[in-house]
Amino acid sequence: MRPLIAGNWKMNGVGESLAEICAVAQWIAETGPNADIFIFPPFTLVARAVVAASNRIGIGGQDCHALPSGAFTGDVSAEMLADAGATAVIVGHSERRQSCRLTDAMVAARTTAARRAGLLAIVCIGETAEQHDGGLAQNVVIAQLEGSIPPDANSTTTVVAYEPIWAIGTGRTPSLEEISRMHSCIRAQLEGRFGEDGSRLRILYGGSVNTTNAATILAAPNVDGALVGGASLRAGEFAEIVGTSTGSSSLRSPFAL
Ligand code: PGA
């Protein structure tokens, strides 16, 4: 499966940060990595990022409202993102689930909105530290998967990102065995629900992916890419992770790291 590497900038980036996107786009033009590459800058940069990416990187929003328009101060709809040139959107990121008190049903409605607007939805799921330590991770993830992915989802409109909350921004990652076990559990659920297409639906791992651990994580079975936070902010690190995903050492990043 062609890997998908996504950079989530979170609430980081101003105009001058677009130079990082230009640098990644330039690197892609020179090396032609065999991967789908997306960057999710803050809303304020989406339209300019689309220009900077020169069609080499997909640009997306970090969330969207379920409705196309209305009296929802501070929200942005999937249609607005598409209008700004975005081709994807992250929905149900744990930081949004928490700050906006999103339920699985609300995440599913946003996933549906993404499809309505023609955006690829990256749907995030993942357990808390307490749930992990209590041995509840698989049950939690199965329930989130069931509730957050609408029945009409398919492998061309939807990507799943497994992000254990305790691994986000902490420098801690699950063991390779834990990642493999969870990803095969997610795969089994997707196949159970969507049949053959469930085996084509990409499952990303996210949570403290960096240049050191990316190769090992991306080589694990049923890991079809990565959602990268902190390490996506600098072109050199991000390009190196993308190069790793293609399994080609010739794609090492040319940037000083
Ligand atoms: P991190 O963030 O790579 O900084 O841990 C990942 C994410 O939240 O998507």
Coordinates of C-alpha atoms and ligand atoms in Angstrom, one line a residue:
M1 CA 0.0 0.0 0.0
R2 CA 1.3 3.5 -0.8
P3 CA 2.2 5.1 2.5
L4 CA 0.7 8.4 3.6
I5 CA 2.7 10.7 5.7
A6 CA 0.9 13.6 7.3
G7 CA 2.4 16.5 9.2
N8 CA 0.1 18.1 11.8
W9 CA 1.4 21.6 12.6
K10 CA -1.2 22.1 15.4
M11 CA -1.2 25.8 16.6
N12 CA 2.2 26.5 15.1
G13 CA 3.2 28.5 12.0
V14 CA 3.0 32.0 10.6
G15 CA 3.7 33.3 7.1
E16 CA 7.4 32.7 7.2
S17 CA 6.9 29.0 8.1
L18 CA 5.6 28.5 4.5
A19 CA 9.3 28.3 3.6
E20 CA 9.2 24.8 5.2
I21 CA 6.4 23.8 2.9
C22 CA 8.3 25.2 -0.1
A23 CA 11.4 23.2 0.9
V24 CA 9.5 19.9 1.3
A25 CA 7.8 20.5 -2.1
Q26 CA 11.2 21.2 -3.7
W27 CA 12.6 18.0 -2.1
I28 CA 9.6 16.0 -3.5
A29 CA 10.2 17.4 -6.9
E30 CA 13.8 16.3 -6.8
T31 CA 13.4 12.8 -5.2
G32 CA 9.9 11.7 -6.2
P33 CA 9.1 9.7 -3.0
N34 CA 6.6 7.0 -3.4
A35 CA 4.2 8.3 -0.7
D36 CA 1.2 10.5 -0.4
I37 CA 2.3 13.6 1.6
F38 CA 0.0 16.0 3.5
I39 CA 0.6 19.0 5.7
F40 CA -2.0 20.4 8.0
P41 CA -1.1 24.0 8.9
P42 CA -3.4 26.2 11.1
F43 CA -6.5 27.5 9.2
T44 CA -4.8 30.9 8.7
L45 CA -2.1 29.4 6.5
V46 CA -4.2 26.9 4.5
A47 CA -4.7 29.0 1.3
R48 CA -1.1 30.2 1.3
A49 CA 0.2 26.7 2.0
V50 CA -1.7 25.4 -1.0
V51 CA 0.3 27.8 -3.2
A52 CA 3.6 27.0 -1.4
A53 CA 2.9 23.2 -1.9
S54 CA 2.7 23.6 -5.7
N55 CA 0.5 20.5 -6.0
R56 CA 3.3 18.3 -4.5
I57 CA 1.9 18.2 -1.0
G58 CA -1.8 17.9 -0.1
I59 CA -2.8 20.6 2.3
G60 CA -5.6 20.1 4.9
G61 CA -7.4 21.6 7.9
Q62 CA -7.0 20.4 11.4
D63 CA -10.7 20.1 12.0
C64 CA -14.1 21.0 10.4
H65 CA -17.6 21.6 11.5
A66 CA -20.3 19.1 10.5
L67 CA -22.5 21.8 8.8
P68 CA -21.6 23.7 5.6
S69 CA -22.3 27.2 7.1
G70 CA -24.2 28.9 9.9
A71 CA -24.0 30.7 13.2
F72 CA -21.0 28.8 14.7
T73 CA -18.5 31.5 15.7
G74 CA -14.9 30.3 15.4
D75 CA -15.7 27.2 13.4
V76 CA -14.7 26.4 9.8
S77 CA -16.6 24.1 7.5
A78 CA -15.3 21.4 5.2
E79 CA -16.7 23.4 2.3
M80 CA -14.7 26.4 3.4
L81 CA -11.5 24.3 3.6
A82 CA -12.2 22.9 0.1
D83 CA -12.8 26.5 -1.1
A84 CA -9.4 27.5 0.3
G85 CA -7.8 24.7 -1.8
A86 CA -7.5 22.0 1.0
T87 CA -7.9 18.4 -0.1
A88 CA -8.0 16.8 3.4
V89 CA -9.0 17.4 7.0
I90 CA -8.1 15.8 10.3
V91 CA -11.1 15.0 12.4
G92 CA -11.4 13.7 16.0
H93 CA -7.8 14.6 17.0
S94 CA -7.6 13.9 20.7
E95 CA -6.7 17.6 21.4
R96 CA -9.9 18.6 19.5
R97 CA -12.0 15.8 21.1
Q98 CA -10.9 17.3 24.5
S99 CA -11.1 21.0 23.8
C100 CA -14.4 20.8 21.9
R101 CA -15.8 17.9 23.9
L102 CA -16.4 15.9 20.7
T103 CA -18.3 12.7 21.0
D104 CA -17.7 9.9 18.5
A105 CA -21.0 10.8 16.8
M106 CA -19.8 14.3 16.3
V107 CA -16.5 13.0 14.8
A108 CA -18.6 10.8 12.5
A109 CA -20.7 13.8 11.4
R110 CA -17.4 15.7 10.6
T111 CA -16.1 12.7 8.7
T112 CA -19.3 12.8 6.7
A113 CA -18.9 16.5 6.1
A114 CA -15.4 16.0 4.8
R115 CA -16.7 13.5 2.3
R116 CA -19.5 15.9 1.3
A117 CA -16.9 18.6 0.5
G118 CA -14.6 16.1 -1.3
L119 CA -11.9 16.1 1.4
L120 CA -10.0 13.1 2.5
A121 CA -10.8 12.6 6.2
I122 CA -8.1 11.5 8.6
V123 CA -10.0 10.1 11.6
C124 CA -8.1 10.0 14.8
I125 CA -8.7 7.5 17.6
G126 CA -6.6 6.4 20.6
E127 CA -6.7 5.6 24.3
T128 CA -5.7 7.6 27.3
A129 CA -2.8 6.6 29.6
E130 CA -5.3 5.4 32.2
Q131 CA -7.1 3.2 29.7
H132 CA -3.8 1.9 28.4
D133 CA -2.5 1.0 31.9
G134 CA -5.9 -0.5 32.7
G135 CA -5.7 -2.9 29.7
L136 CA -8.7 -1.2 28.1
A137 CA -6.9 0.2 25.0
Q138 CA -8.4 -2.3 22.4
N139 CA -11.9 -1.9 23.7
V140 CA -11.7 1.9 23.7
V141 CA -10.2 1.9 20.2
I142 CA -12.8 -0.5 18.8
A143 CA -15.6 1.6 20.2
Q144 CA -14.1 4.8 18.8
L145 CA -13.6 3.2 15.5
E146 CA -17.2 2.0 15.4
G147 CA -18.6 5.4 16.5
S148 CA -16.4 7.8 14.6
I149 CA -16.3 6.2 11.1
P150 CA -19.6 6.5 9.3
P151 CA -21.1 3.5 7.5
D152 CA -20.5 4.9 4.0
A153 CA -16.8 5.5 4.6
N154 CA -14.4 3.9 2.2
S155 CA -10.6 3.6 1.5
T156 CA -10.5 6.5 -0.9
T157 CA -12.4 9.0 1.3
T158 CA -11.1 7.9 4.7
V159 CA -7.9 7.2 6.6
V160 CA -7.6 6.1 10.2
A161 CA -4.9 7.4 12.5
Y162 CA -4.2 5.5 15.7
E163 CA -2.7 7.9 18.2
P164 CA -2.4 6.8 21.8
I165 CA -3.0 10.0 23.7
W166 CA -0.1 9.2 26.1
A167 CA 2.3 9.1 23.2
I168 CA 1.4 12.5 21.7
G169 CA 4.1 15.1 22.3
T170 CA 5.7 13.0 25.1
G171 CA 8.6 11.3 23.3
R172 CA 7.1 8.0 24.5
T173 CA 5.8 5.4 22.0
P174 CA 4.2 2.1 22.5
S175 CA 6.4 -0.9 21.9
L176 CA 6.5 -2.2 18.3
E177 CA 4.6 -5.2 19.5
E178 CA 1.8 -3.0 20.9
I179 CA 1.6 -1.0 17.7
S180 CA 1.4 -4.1 15.6
R181 CA -1.2 -5.7 17.9
M182 CA -3.4 -2.5 17.8
H183 CA -3.0 -2.0 14.1
S184 CA -4.0 -5.6 13.3
C185 CA -7.0 -5.2 15.7
I186 CA -8.0 -2.1 13.8
R187 CA -7.5 -3.9 10.5
A188 CA -9.7 -6.8 11.6
Q189 CA -12.4 -4.3 12.6
L190 CA -12.3 -2.5 9.3
E191 CA -12.4 -5.7 7.3
G192 CA -15.3 -6.9 9.4
R193 CA -17.2 -3.7 8.7
F194 CA -16.1 -2.8 5.1
G195 CA -15.2 -6.2 3.7
E196 CA -12.4 -6.2 1.1
D197 CA -12.2 -2.4 1.1
G198 CA -11.4 -2.5 4.8
S199 CA -8.1 -4.1 3.9
R200 CA -7.3 -1.1 1.7
L201 CA -8.2 1.5 4.2
R202 CA -5.0 3.1 5.4
I203 CA -4.1 3.0 9.1
L204 CA -1.6 5.6 10.3
Y205 CA 0.3 5.6 13.5
G206 CA 0.7 8.9 15.4
G207 CA 2.4 9.9 18.6
S208 CA 6.0 11.0 19.0
V209 CA 7.1 9.8 15.5
N210 CA 10.5 11.2 14.8
T211 CA 13.5 10.6 12.5
T212 CA 14.9 8.0 14.8
N213 CA 11.9 5.7 15.3
A214 CA 10.0 6.3 12.0
A215 CA 11.7 3.5 10.0
T216 CA 10.9 0.8 12.6
I217 CA 7.3 1.9 13.2
L218 CA 6.6 2.3 9.4
A219 CA 7.9 -1.1 8.7
A220 CA 5.4 -2.8 11.1
P221 CA 2.5 -4.7 9.6
N222 CA -0.7 -2.7 9.0
V223 CA 1.1 0.6 9.6
D224 CA 0.4 2.4 6.3
G225 CA 1.9 5.7 7.2
A226 CA 2.3 8.2 10.0
L227 CA 0.7 11.3 11.5
V228 CA 3.6 13.4 12.6
G229 CA 3.3 16.4 15.0
G230 CA 6.4 18.1 16.4
A231 CA 8.8 16.5 13.9
S232 CA 6.8 17.9 10.9
L233 CA 7.5 21.5 11.7
R234 CA 11.0 21.4 10.1
A235 CA 11.3 20.5 6.4
G236 CA 14.5 18.4 7.0
E237 CA 13.0 16.2 9.7
F238 CA 9.7 15.8 7.9
A239 CA 11.4 14.9 4.6
E240 CA 13.6 12.4 6.3
I241 CA 10.5 10.7 7.8
V242 CA 8.9 10.6 4.3
G243 CA 12.1 9.1 2.9
T244 CA 12.0 6.5 5.6
S245 CA 8.4 5.5 4.7
T246 CA 9.4 4.6 1.2
G247 CA 12.1 2.3 2.5
S248 CA 14.7 3.9 0.3
S249 CA 17.9 5.2 1.8
S250 CA 18.5 7.2 -1.5
L251 CA 15.7 9.4 -0.4
R252 CA 17.5 10.8 2.6
S253 CA 16.7 14.4 3.2
P254 CA 19.2 16.9 1.7
F255 CA 18.6 19.4 4.5
A256 CA 20.8 20.0 7.5
L257 CA 19.1 18.3 10.5
Ligands
PGA1 P1 3.5 14.4 18.0 O1 2.0 14.7 17.7 O2 4.2 13.8 16.8 O3 4.1 15.7 18.4 O4 3.5 13.4 19.2 C1 1.3 13.8 16.9 C2 -0.2 14.3 16.7 O5 -0.7 14.8 17.7 O6 -0.8 14.2 15.6

